[in-house]
Coordinates of C-alpha atoms in Angstrom, one line a residue:
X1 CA -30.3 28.6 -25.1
X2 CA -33.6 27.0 -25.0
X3 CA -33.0 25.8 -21.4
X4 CA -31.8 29.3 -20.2
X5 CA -35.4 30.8 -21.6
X6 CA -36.6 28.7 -19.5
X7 CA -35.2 29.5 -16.6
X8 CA -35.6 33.1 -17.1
X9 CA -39.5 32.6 -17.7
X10 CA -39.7 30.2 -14.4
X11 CA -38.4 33.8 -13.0
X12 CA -34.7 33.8 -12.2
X13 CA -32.9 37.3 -11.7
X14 CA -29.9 36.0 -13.4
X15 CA -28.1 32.9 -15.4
X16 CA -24.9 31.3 -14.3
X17 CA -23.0 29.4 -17.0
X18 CA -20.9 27.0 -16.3
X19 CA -18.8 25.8 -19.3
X20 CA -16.3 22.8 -18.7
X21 CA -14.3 22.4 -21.6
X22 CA -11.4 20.6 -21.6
X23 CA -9.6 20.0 -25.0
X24 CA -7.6 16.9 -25.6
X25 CA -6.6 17.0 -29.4
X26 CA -3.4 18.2 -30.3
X27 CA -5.3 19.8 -33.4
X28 CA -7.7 22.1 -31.7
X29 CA -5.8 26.0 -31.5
X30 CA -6.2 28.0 -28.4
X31 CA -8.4 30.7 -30.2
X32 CA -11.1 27.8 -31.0
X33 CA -11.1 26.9 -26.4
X34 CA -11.2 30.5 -26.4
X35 CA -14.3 31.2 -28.9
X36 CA -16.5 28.1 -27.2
X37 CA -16.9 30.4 -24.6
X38 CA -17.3 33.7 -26.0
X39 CA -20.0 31.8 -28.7
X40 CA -22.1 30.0 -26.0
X41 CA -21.9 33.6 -23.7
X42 CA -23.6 35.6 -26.9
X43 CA -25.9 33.1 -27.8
X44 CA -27.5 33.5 -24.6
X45 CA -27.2 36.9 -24.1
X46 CA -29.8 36.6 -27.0
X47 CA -31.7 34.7 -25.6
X48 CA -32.3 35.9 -22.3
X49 CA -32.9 39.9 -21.0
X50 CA -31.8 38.9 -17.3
X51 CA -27.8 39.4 -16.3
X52 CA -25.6 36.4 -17.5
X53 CA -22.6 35.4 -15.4
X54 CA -20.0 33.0 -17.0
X55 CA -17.3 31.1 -14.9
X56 CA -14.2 30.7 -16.5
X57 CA -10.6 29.9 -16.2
X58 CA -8.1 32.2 -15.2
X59 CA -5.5 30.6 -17.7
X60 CA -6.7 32.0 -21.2
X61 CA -4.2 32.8 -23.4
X62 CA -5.6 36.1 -23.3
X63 CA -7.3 37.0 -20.3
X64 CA -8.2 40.8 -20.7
X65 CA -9.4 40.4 -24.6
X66 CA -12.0 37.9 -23.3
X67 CA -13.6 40.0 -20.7
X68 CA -14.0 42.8 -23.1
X69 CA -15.6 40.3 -25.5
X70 CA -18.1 39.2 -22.8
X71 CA -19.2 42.9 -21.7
X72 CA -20.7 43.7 -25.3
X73 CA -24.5 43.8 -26.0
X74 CA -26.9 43.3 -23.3
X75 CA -28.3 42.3 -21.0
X76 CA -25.3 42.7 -18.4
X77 CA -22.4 40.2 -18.0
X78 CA -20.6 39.0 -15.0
X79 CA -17.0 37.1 -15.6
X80 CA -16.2 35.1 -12.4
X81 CA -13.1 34.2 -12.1
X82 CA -11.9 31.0 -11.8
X83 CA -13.5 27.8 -12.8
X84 CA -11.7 25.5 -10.6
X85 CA -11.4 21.4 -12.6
X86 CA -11.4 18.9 -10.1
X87 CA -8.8 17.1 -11.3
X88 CA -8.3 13.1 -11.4
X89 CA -5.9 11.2 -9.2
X90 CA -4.3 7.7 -9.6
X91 CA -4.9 4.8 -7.3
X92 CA -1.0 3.3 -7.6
X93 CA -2.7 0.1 -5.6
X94 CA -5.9 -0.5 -7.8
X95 CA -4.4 0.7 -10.7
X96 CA -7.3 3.2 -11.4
X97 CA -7.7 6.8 -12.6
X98 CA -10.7 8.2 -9.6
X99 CA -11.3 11.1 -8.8
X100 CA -10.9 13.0 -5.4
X101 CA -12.5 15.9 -4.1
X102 CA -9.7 18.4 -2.6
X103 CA -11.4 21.9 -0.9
X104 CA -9.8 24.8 -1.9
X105 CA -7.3 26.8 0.8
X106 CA -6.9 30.7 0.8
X107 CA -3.8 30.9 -1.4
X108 CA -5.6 30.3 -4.3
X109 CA -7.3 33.0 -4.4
X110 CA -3.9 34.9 -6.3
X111 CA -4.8 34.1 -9.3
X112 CA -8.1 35.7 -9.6
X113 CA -6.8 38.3 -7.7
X114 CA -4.4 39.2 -10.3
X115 CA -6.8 39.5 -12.7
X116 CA -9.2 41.4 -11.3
X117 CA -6.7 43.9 -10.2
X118 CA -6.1 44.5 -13.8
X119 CA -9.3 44.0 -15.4
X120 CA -10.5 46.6 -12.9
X121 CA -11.5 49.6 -14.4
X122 CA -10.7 48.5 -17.8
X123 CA -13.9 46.5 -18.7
X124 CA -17.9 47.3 -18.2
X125 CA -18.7 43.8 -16.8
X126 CA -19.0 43.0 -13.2
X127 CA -15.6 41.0 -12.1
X128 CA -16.8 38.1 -9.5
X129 CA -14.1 35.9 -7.8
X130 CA -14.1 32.2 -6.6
X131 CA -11.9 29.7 -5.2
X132 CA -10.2 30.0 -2.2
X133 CA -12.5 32.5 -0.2
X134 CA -12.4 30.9 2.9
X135 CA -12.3 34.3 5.5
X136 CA -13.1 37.9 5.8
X137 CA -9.4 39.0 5.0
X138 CA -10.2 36.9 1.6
X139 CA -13.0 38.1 0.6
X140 CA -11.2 41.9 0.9
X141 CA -8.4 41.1 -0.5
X142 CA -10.6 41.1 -3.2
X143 CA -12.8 43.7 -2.6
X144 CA -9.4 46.1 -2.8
X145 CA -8.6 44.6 -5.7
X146 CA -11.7 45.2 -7.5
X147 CA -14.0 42.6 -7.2
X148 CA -17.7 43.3 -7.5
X149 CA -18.6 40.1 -5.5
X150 CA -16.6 37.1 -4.0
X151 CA -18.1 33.6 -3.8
X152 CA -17.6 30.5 -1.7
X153 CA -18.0 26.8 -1.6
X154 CA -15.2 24.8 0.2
X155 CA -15.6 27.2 3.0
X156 CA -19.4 26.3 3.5
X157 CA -18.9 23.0 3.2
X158 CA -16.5 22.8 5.7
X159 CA -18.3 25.0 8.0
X160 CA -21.6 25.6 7.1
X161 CA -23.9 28.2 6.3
X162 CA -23.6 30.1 9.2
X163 CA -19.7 30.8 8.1
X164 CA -21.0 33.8 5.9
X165 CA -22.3 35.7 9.1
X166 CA -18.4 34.9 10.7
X167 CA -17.0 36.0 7.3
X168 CA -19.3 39.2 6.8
X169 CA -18.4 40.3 10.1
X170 CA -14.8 40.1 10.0
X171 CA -14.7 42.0 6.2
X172 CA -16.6 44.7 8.2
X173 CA -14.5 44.8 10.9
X174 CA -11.1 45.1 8.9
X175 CA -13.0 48.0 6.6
X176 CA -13.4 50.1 10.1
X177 CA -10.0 49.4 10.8
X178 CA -9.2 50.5 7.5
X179 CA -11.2 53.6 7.9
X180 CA -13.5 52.8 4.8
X181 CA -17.2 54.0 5.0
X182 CA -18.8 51.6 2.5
X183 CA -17.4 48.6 0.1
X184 CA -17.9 50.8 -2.7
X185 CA -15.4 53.3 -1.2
X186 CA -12.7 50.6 -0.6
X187 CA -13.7 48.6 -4.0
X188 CA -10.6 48.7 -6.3
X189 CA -7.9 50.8 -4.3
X190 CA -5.3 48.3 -4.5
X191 CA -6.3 47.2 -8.4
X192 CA -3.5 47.9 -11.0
X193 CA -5.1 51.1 -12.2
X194 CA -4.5 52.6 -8.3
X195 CA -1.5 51.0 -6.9
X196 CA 1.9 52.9 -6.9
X197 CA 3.5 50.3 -8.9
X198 CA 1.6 48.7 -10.9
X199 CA 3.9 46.0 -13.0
X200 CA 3.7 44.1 -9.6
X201 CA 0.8 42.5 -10.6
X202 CA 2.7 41.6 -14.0
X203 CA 5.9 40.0 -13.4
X204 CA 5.3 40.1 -9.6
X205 CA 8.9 41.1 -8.8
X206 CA 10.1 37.5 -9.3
X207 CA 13.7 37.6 -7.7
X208 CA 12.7 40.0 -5.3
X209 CA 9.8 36.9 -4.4
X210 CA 13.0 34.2 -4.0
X211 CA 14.7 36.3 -2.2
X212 CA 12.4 37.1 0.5
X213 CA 12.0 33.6 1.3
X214 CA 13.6 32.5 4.5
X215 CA 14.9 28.7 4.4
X216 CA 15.6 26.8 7.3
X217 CA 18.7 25.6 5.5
X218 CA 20.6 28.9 5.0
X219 CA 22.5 28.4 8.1
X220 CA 24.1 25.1 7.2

């Protein structure tokens, strides 16, 4: 709290929080992960009168019920979905636990797609995704789902900064195709709210998933 005064008074327009959490006793309940989160997010809402964006996981027992616990009081929340763990790996010839930086690739960008596309609508705070936003087609993917902003890391690192501009371009060009006049238009269409059926982003018609898939070993 005392360090997010501070960074408001050195005169940032908003706070990011970061919380990596990652419970290991067999004793702590999932509503105790859950209220670390909520907790630290209100104790600096408190603190501070600039916006407050918190990254979390997309794997919360219960997603929705924690976004509309971070959109009360003021100032203004944003929940970013997701927090990505880098997670460790084992060298079999060193014997040794290390870890190993892997970039993220566009697929993963489902998951906080899903959730957007149902939170959309539903809460008052802003719904930001990362991971996985690697190309214009991502990034509106997202925007149709909901999304108030999309970030990206792994794509700037493996490209640089000049990426945005190549990304930028092609989310523009895809909105004209589309026959959108602004992002605001096109924000949300395809969130659960809008679609024409929306348990697709429940259950995610599961057999209808397996069966679509085409396997080179069908014909033997």
């Amino acid at each position: 709290m005392d360090y997010a005064r501070k960074i408001q008074d050195a005169g940032a327009d908003g706070i990011e929080l970061n919380v990596y959490f990652l419970p290991t006793a067999v004793s702590t309940p999932g509503a105790d992960v859950e209220s670390v989160y909520v907790d630290i997010l209100s104790a600096v809402k408190s603190t501070v009168k600039i916006p407050v964006a918190m990254k979390a996981l997309a794997i919360f027992s219960s997603i929705p019920n924690m976004a509309k616990a971070a959109e009360r009081g003021r100032p203004p929340t944003a929940w970013c979905f997701s927090n990505r763990f880098y997670q460790p790996d084992i060298d079999v010839e060193n014997l040794d636990v290390s870890p190993r930086l892997v970039m993220s690739n566009s697929e993963e960008i489902r998951l906080p797609m899903r959730w957007i596309a149902i939170l959309h609508g539903r809460v008052n705070c802003s719904l930001a995704a990362s991971t996985g936003v690697h190309s214009g087609m991502d990034a509106t993917k997202l925007l149709l789902a909901g999304a108030d902003v999309v970030m990206m890391t792994s794509a700037l690192l493996q490209h640089g900064i000049g990426h945005i501009a190549t990304v930028t371009a092609e989310m523009a060009k895809i909105l004209k195709e589309k026959e959108y006049a602004s992002v605001q238009e096109a924000r949300g269409v395809m969130s659960q709210k809008t679609v024409e059926d929306p348990s697709a982003f429940e259950r995610a018609n599961y057999m209808k998933t397996l069966q679509g898939y085409d396997s080179p070993w069908e014909s033997i």
